[in-house]
């Protein structure tokens, strides 16, 4: 499924992060979650979920590191929670969820805080 106009895609996020300071720290906001792995979203298997961790004292990810994860995911084949293979395209929608969960939380924007921080804005959205 194509992303809703408020729901951002992997291609959109790659484009926006490419214009940020590569050494800036990335969080998923407003909760300051740290992005982790990427995989098929349980709610819509053809979409991508960004897994996260919440331990802010742990090592954070830079824009450059997360961009590498996103670029490696682009064009790859992801396997749905209950099966099926899906190719990740620039138009693939992005969600934020733990493995096996249907969070309803999607990527909706990006905000730079100075040159040191980038917040990927997330919120609950209807699809």
N, CA, C and O of each residue as an XYZ file, in Angstrom:
508
protein
N       0.830     -1.187      0.000
C       0.000      0.000      0.000
C       0.872      1.248      0.000
O       1.929      1.275      0.631
N       0.437      2.253     -0.692
C       1.170      3.506     -0.692
C       0.845      4.299      0.558
O      -0.256      4.203      1.099
N       1.793      5.069      1.004
C       1.614      5.833      2.236
C       0.604      6.952      2.043
O       0.525      7.561      0.977
N      -0.158      7.209      3.083
C      -1.066      8.352      3.144
C      -0.207      9.614      3.087
O       0.975      9.564      3.426
N      -0.776     10.738      2.666
C       0.029     11.956      2.500
C       0.719     12.390      3.783
O       1.753     13.055      3.713
N       0.191     12.041      4.956
C       0.846     12.381      6.213
C       1.810     11.285      6.661
O       2.675     11.514      7.506
N       1.654     10.121      6.099
C       2.454      8.958      6.456
C       3.657      8.892      5.523
O       3.490      8.794      4.307
N       4.844      8.943      6.066
C       6.044      9.047      5.249
C       6.577      7.679      4.820
O       6.267      6.644      5.411
N       7.383      7.722      3.776
C       7.934      6.511      3.173
C       9.437      6.408      3.430
O      10.071      7.357      3.890
N       9.986      5.243      3.124
C      11.417      5.039      3.297
C      12.214      5.954      2.361
O      13.260      6.472      2.754
N      11.737      6.158      1.138
C      12.412      7.068      0.210
C      12.407      8.498      0.724
O      13.409      9.204      0.619
N      11.283      8.923      1.276
C      11.171     10.276      1.850
C      12.168     10.450      2.990
O      12.867     11.461      3.058
N      12.236      9.457      3.894
C      13.129      9.569      5.045
C      14.588      9.566      4.628
O      15.388     10.318      5.185
N      14.950      8.739      3.665
C      16.327      8.737      3.157
C      16.677     10.112      2.601
O      17.756     10.635      2.879
N      15.778     10.700      1.822
C      16.012     12.023      1.245
C      16.218     13.071      2.335
O      17.160     13.859      2.263
N      15.354     13.088      3.335
C      15.439     14.098      4.399
C      16.689     13.908      5.254
O      17.379     14.879      5.567
N      16.987     12.661      5.633
C      18.162     12.429      6.470
C      19.461     12.709      5.717
O      20.463     13.074      6.331
N      19.453     12.542      4.406
C      20.649     12.818      3.591
C      21.061     14.276      3.657
O      22.209     14.612      3.366
N      20.137     15.144      4.035
C      20.400     16.578      4.108
C      20.778     17.029      5.519
O      20.979     18.220      5.754
N      20.876     16.090      6.451
C      21.205     16.400      7.845
C      22.684     16.140      8.124
O      23.365     15.470      7.348
N      23.159     16.669      9.219
C      24.516     16.407      9.682
C      24.677     14.903      9.899
O      23.944     14.330     10.706
N      25.610     14.244      9.207
C      25.751     12.794      9.317
C      26.124     12.317     10.722
O      25.897     11.155     11.059
N      26.686     13.193     11.535
C      27.093     12.814     12.892
C      26.036     13.153     13.949
O      26.232     12.867     15.130
N      24.925     13.755     13.535
C      23.847     14.082     14.478
C      23.235     12.788     15.018
O      23.196     11.775     14.320
N      22.763     12.831     16.253
C      22.099     11.678     16.857
C      20.647     11.648     16.418
O      19.991     12.686     16.333
N      20.144     10.435     16.135
C      18.774     10.246     15.665
C      17.938      9.626     16.773
O      18.356      8.672     17.428
N      16.745     10.188     16.970
C      15.777      9.572     17.870
C      14.413      9.582     17.187
O      14.174     10.332     16.240
N      13.527      8.729     17.695
C      12.143      8.696     17.241
C      11.336      9.441     18.299
O      11.323      9.053     19.468
N      10.673     10.499     17.889
C      10.005     11.336     18.882
C       8.510     11.299     18.791
O       7.953     10.859     17.785
N       7.865     11.747     19.808
C       8.364     12.598     20.894
C       8.962     11.837     22.073
O       9.276     12.463     23.085
N       9.133     10.537     21.993
C       9.554      9.744     23.145
C      11.058      9.507     23.227
O      11.521      8.822     24.140
N      11.819     10.050     22.305
C      13.275      9.869     22.273
C      13.688      8.404     22.222
O      14.630      7.993     22.899
N      12.981      7.623     21.419
C      13.329      6.219     21.223
C      14.495      6.131     20.244
O      14.643      6.981     19.367
N      15.306      5.116     20.396
C      16.474      4.941     19.527
C      16.146      3.910     18.450
O      15.805      2.774     18.779
N      16.243      4.284     17.152
C      15.916      3.332     16.081
C      16.888      2.165     16.057
O      18.083      2.311     16.314
N      16.332      1.002     15.738
C      17.134     -0.216     15.671
C      16.980     -0.846     14.300
O      17.266     -0.211     13.284
N      16.527     -2.095     14.265
C      16.426     -2.843     13.019
C      15.157     -2.503     12.234
O      14.229     -1.882     12.753
N      15.148     -2.927     10.973
C      14.026     -2.707     10.064
C      13.517     -4.064      9.586
O      14.313     -4.949      9.274
N      12.203     -4.231      9.529
C      11.624     -5.486      9.087
C      10.186     -5.259      8.645
O       9.698     -4.130      8.691
N       9.507     -6.305      8.221
C       8.119     -6.221      7.782
C       7.218     -5.860      8.964
O       7.338     -6.434     10.046
N       6.325     -4.915      8.745
C       5.386     -4.466      9.779
C       4.249     -5.467      9.912
O       3.706     -5.917      8.903
N       3.885     -5.814     11.112
C       2.833     -6.812     11.348
C       1.481     -6.361     10.798
O       0.707     -7.190     10.318
N       1.187     -5.071     10.859
C      -0.109     -4.569     10.405
C      -0.294     -4.656      8.900
O      -1.370     -5.020      8.427
N       0.742     -4.327      8.145
C       0.731     -4.379      6.681
C       2.084     -4.944      6.274
O       3.091     -4.237      6.284
N       2.098     -6.211      5.919
C       3.367     -6.910      5.693
C       4.249     -6.251      4.642
O       5.473     -6.371      4.693
N       3.633     -5.553      3.688
C       4.407     -4.915      2.623
C       5.090     -3.621      3.083
O       5.909     -3.058      2.357
N       4.754     -3.154      4.283
C       5.354     -1.943      4.843
C       6.514     -2.305      5.763
O       6.675     -3.463      6.146
N       7.312     -1.313      6.110
C       8.486     -1.521      6.956
C       8.237     -0.958      8.354
O       7.697      0.137      8.511
N       8.638     -1.724      9.358
C       8.598     -1.272     10.746
C      10.020     -0.941     11.194
O      10.975     -1.645     10.864
N      10.135      0.138     11.947
C      11.392      0.494     12.590
C      11.296      0.010     14.030
O      10.472      0.507     14.798
N      12.124     -0.946     14.398
C      12.182     -1.382     15.784
C      12.958     -0.323     16.562
O      13.658      0.500     15.971
N      12.835     -0.345     17.869
C      13.469      0.689     18.684
C      13.845      0.142     20.047
O      13.425     -0.942     20.452
N      14.640      0.922     20.729
C      14.928      0.661     22.139
C      14.786      1.980     22.875
O      14.885      3.051     22.278
N      14.557      1.895     24.154
C      14.290      3.118     24.907
C      15.370      3.454     25.919
O      15.240      4.437     26.648
N      16.420      2.672     25.980
C      17.493      2.935     26.935
C      18.370      4.069     26.415
O      19.265      3.849     25.599
N      18.108      5.267     26.886
C      18.831      6.438     26.389
C      20.285      6.488     26.841
O      21.072      7.280     26.324
N      20.638      5.650     27.797
C      22.026      5.639     28.256
C      22.874      4.707     27.407
O      24.100      4.683     27.524
N      22.212      3.943     26.557
C      22.897      3.045     25.647
C      23.415      3.862     24.455
O      23.080      5.038     24.307
N      24.216      3.240     23.630
C      24.785      3.913     22.456
C      23.688      4.359     21.496
O      22.816      3.570     21.130
N      23.735      5.603     21.099
C      22.754      6.143     20.155
C      23.225      5.907     18.730
O      24.374      5.538     18.486
N      22.309      6.130     17.796
C      22.618      5.982     16.382
C      22.793      7.359     15.758
O      22.078      8.303     16.093
N      23.754      7.459     14.848
C      23.933      8.711     14.117
C      23.077      8.673     12.854
O      22.590      7.621     12.440
N      22.911      9.841     12.261
C      22.194      9.932     10.990
C      22.860      9.015      9.974
O      22.183      8.271      9.264
N      24.181      9.067      9.906
C      24.920      8.249      8.948
C      24.656      6.752      9.152
O      24.455      6.023      8.180
N      24.656      6.296     10.396
C      24.416      4.881     10.689
C      22.989      4.468     10.306
O      22.780      3.408      9.717
N      22.013      5.317     10.647
C      20.630      4.966     10.340
C      20.366      5.047      8.838
O      19.604      4.246      8.299
N      20.992      6.011      8.161
C      20.879      6.080      6.697
C      21.408      4.801      6.055
O      20.817      4.298      5.099
N      22.497      4.280      6.565
C      23.046      3.030      6.034
C      22.029      1.904      6.197
O      21.836      1.112      5.274
N      21.376      1.821      7.359
C      20.347      0.796      7.583
C      19.206      0.949      6.578
O      18.760     -0.034      5.986
N      18.735      2.183      6.388
C      17.622      2.444      5.477
C      17.991      2.099      4.038
O      17.201      1.485      3.321
N      19.188      2.492      3.618
C      19.628      2.225      2.241
C      19.804      0.726      1.987
O      19.512      0.240      0.894
N      20.283     -0.004      3.002
C      20.417     -1.453      2.856
C      19.050     -2.114      2.756
O      18.899     -3.120      2.063
N      18.061     -1.564      3.435
C      16.709     -2.117      3.404
C      16.039     -1.860      2.053
O      15.299     -2.706      1.551
N      16.301     -0.691      1.469
C      15.709     -0.311      0.190
C      16.119     -1.313     -0.891
O      17.308     -1.567     -1.088
N      15.148     -1.870     -1.578
C      15.418     -2.850     -2.628
C      15.527     -4.278     -2.120
O      15.577     -5.218     -2.914
N      15.565     -4.446     -0.807
C      15.664     -5.795     -0.251
C      14.288     -6.459     -0.202
O      13.265     -5.811     -0.424
N      14.280     -7.739      0.086
C      13.042     -8.492      0.242
C      12.826     -8.739      1.721
O      13.699     -9.267      2.410
N      11.643     -8.349      2.208
C      11.291     -8.596      3.602
C      10.201     -9.669      3.631
O       9.384     -9.761      2.714
N      10.198    -10.461      4.673
C       9.211    -11.523      4.816
C       8.160    -11.094      5.822
O       8.484    -10.653      6.925
N       6.894    -11.226      5.434
C       5.786    -10.850      6.299
C       5.729    -11.683      7.559
O       6.275    -12.785      7.608
N       5.074    -11.162      8.573
C       4.975    -11.819      9.871
C       4.442    -13.250      9.747
O       4.921    -14.157     10.428
N       3.452    -13.445      8.879
C       2.892    -14.784      8.671
C       3.219    -15.316      7.273
O       2.532    -16.199      6.761
N       4.263    -14.775      6.668
C       4.704    -15.275      5.371
C       4.525    -14.265      4.258
O       3.951    -13.193      4.450
N       5.022    -14.623      3.104
C       4.989    -13.744      1.939
C       6.235    -12.888      1.882
O       6.757    -12.458      2.911
N       6.705    -12.643      0.673
C       7.895    -11.815      0.465
C       7.499    -10.518     -0.214
O       6.666    -10.503     -1.120
N       8.111     -9.428      0.237
C       7.782     -8.093     -0.266
C       9.069     -7.319     -0.518
O       9.987     -7.333      0.302
N       9.124     -6.648     -1.657
C      10.277     -5.825     -1.997
C      10.073     -4.424     -1.438
O       9.019     -3.817     -1.627
N      11.086     -3.919     -0.750
C      11.031     -2.577     -0.176
C      11.377     -1.576     -1.272
O      12.449     -1.635     -1.874
N      10.451     -0.657     -1.515
C      10.625      0.376     -2.542
C      10.652      1.751     -1.871
O      10.347      1.872     -0.685
N      11.011      2.769     -2.619
C      11.012      4.123     -2.067
C       9.632      4.518     -1.549
O       9.525      5.327     -0.628
N       8.583      3.959     -2.131
C       7.205      4.296     -1.742
C       6.679      3.462     -0.577
O       5.513      3.590     -0.203
N       7.529      2.606      0.001
C       7.101      1.757      1.113
C       6.920      2.598      2.377
O       7.814      3.345      2.775
N       5.745      2.461      3.002
C       5.418      3.224      4.210
C       6.229      2.744      5.414
O       6.605      1.576      5.505
N       6.489      3.677      6.338
C       7.265      3.388      7.545
C       6.400      3.469      8.795
O       5.647      4.423      8.990
N       6.524      2.456      9.628
C       5.847      2.381     10.922
C       6.905      2.243     12.004
O       8.064      1.951     11.709
N       6.520      2.450     13.241
C       7.410      2.246     14.383
C       6.742      1.213     15.276
O       5.677      1.470     15.837
N       7.363      0.045     15.411
C       6.756     -1.031     16.188
C       7.793     -2.090     16.536
O       8.768     -2.295     15.814
N       7.558     -2.745     17.644
C       8.342     -3.914     18.011
C       7.905     -5.082     17.126
O       6.792     -5.078     16.599
N       8.767     -6.071     16.962
C       8.477     -7.237     16.136
C       7.158     -7.869     16.587
O       6.956     -8.136     17.771
N       6.272     -8.101     15.624
C       5.018     -8.776     15.897
C       3.906     -7.895     16.421
O       2.818     -8.394     16.710
N       4.143     -6.600     16.555
C       3.121     -5.695     17.067
C       2.535     -4.832     15.958
O       3.218     -4.489     14.993
N       1.266     -4.488     16.109
C       0.574     -3.550     15.219
C       0.371     -2.272     16.005
O      -0.663     -2.103     16.651
N       1.312     -1.389     15.963
C       1.297     -0.200     16.810
C       0.355      0.889     16.321
O      -0.222      1.619     17.127
N       0.194      1.004     15.000
C      -0.562      2.118     14.450
C       0.212      3.420     14.478
O      -0.340      4.478     14.175
N       1.489      3.356     14.838
C       2.343      4.545     14.929
C       3.208      4.616     13.678
O       3.970      3.697     13.380
N       3.079      5.727     12.949
C       3.826      5.896     11.714
C       4.776      7.069     11.759
O       4.690      7.923     12.641
N       5.678      7.103     10.803
C       6.597      8.235     10.637
C       5.837      9.335      9.911
O       5.262      9.098      8.849
N       5.831     10.539     10.481
C       5.057     11.646      9.907
C       5.882     12.893      9.611
O       5.353     13.849      9.042
N       7.152     12.911      9.976
C       7.959     14.099      9.716
C       9.348     13.964     10.299
O       9.753     12.903     10.775
N      10.068     15.083     10.245
C      11.430     15.117     10.767
C      11.673     16.525     11.318
O      11.148     17.511     10.800
N      12.470     16.593     12.364
C      12.802     17.894     12.949
C      14.276     17.905     13.342
O      14.752     17.010     14.041
N      14.984     18.927     12.885
C      16.386     19.093     13.264
C      16.429     19.981     14.505
O      15.727     20.988     14.594
N      17.262     19.585     15.453
C      17.486     20.406     16.638
C      18.957     20.791     16.605
O      19.830     20.020     17.001
N      19.206     21.987     16.128
C      20.587     22.404     15.915
C      21.249     21.487     14.909
O      20.600     20.979     13.994
N      22.549     21.277     15.083
C      23.275     20.357     14.204
C      23.542     19.025     14.881
O      24.091     18.114     14.262
N      23.156     18.901     16.162
C      23.523     17.714     16.920
C      22.449     16.648     17.000
O      22.750     15.491     17.292
N      21.175     17.021     16.741
C      20.089     16.057     16.926
C      19.084     16.118     15.778
O      18.799     17.181     15.227
N      18.560     14.946     15.439
C      17.475     14.840     14.466
C      16.400     13.966     15.101
O      16.668     12.852     15.552
N      15.184     14.489     15.126
C      14.059     13.739     15.673
C      13.169     13.317     14.503
O      12.679     14.158     13.749
N      12.970     12.020     14.365
C      12.017     11.507     13.383
C      10.666     11.524     14.079
O      10.428     10.770     15.023
N       9.793     12.389     13.603
C       8.498     12.569     14.252
C       7.574     11.397     13.953
O       7.428     10.972     12.806
N       6.955     10.886     15.008
C       6.044      9.743     14.879
C       4.733     10.060     15.581
O       4.694     10.858     16.517
N       3.663      9.429     15.120
C       2.387      9.558     15.815
C       1.437      8.474     15.342
O       1.644      7.860     14.295
N       0.397      8.249     16.124
C      -0.603      7.268     15.764
C      -1.399      7.827     14.591
O      -1.844      8.975     14.613
N      -1.569      6.998     13.572
C      -2.288      7.453     12.376
C      -3.257      6.379     11.908
O      -3.062      5.189     12.155
N      -4.287      6.819     11.238
C      -5.242      5.898     10.630
C      -4.782      5.618      9.218
O      -4.221      6.487      8.551
N      -5.018      4.425      8.773
C      -4.588      4.082      7.417
C      -5.770      3.817      6.556
O      -5.617      3.511      5.374
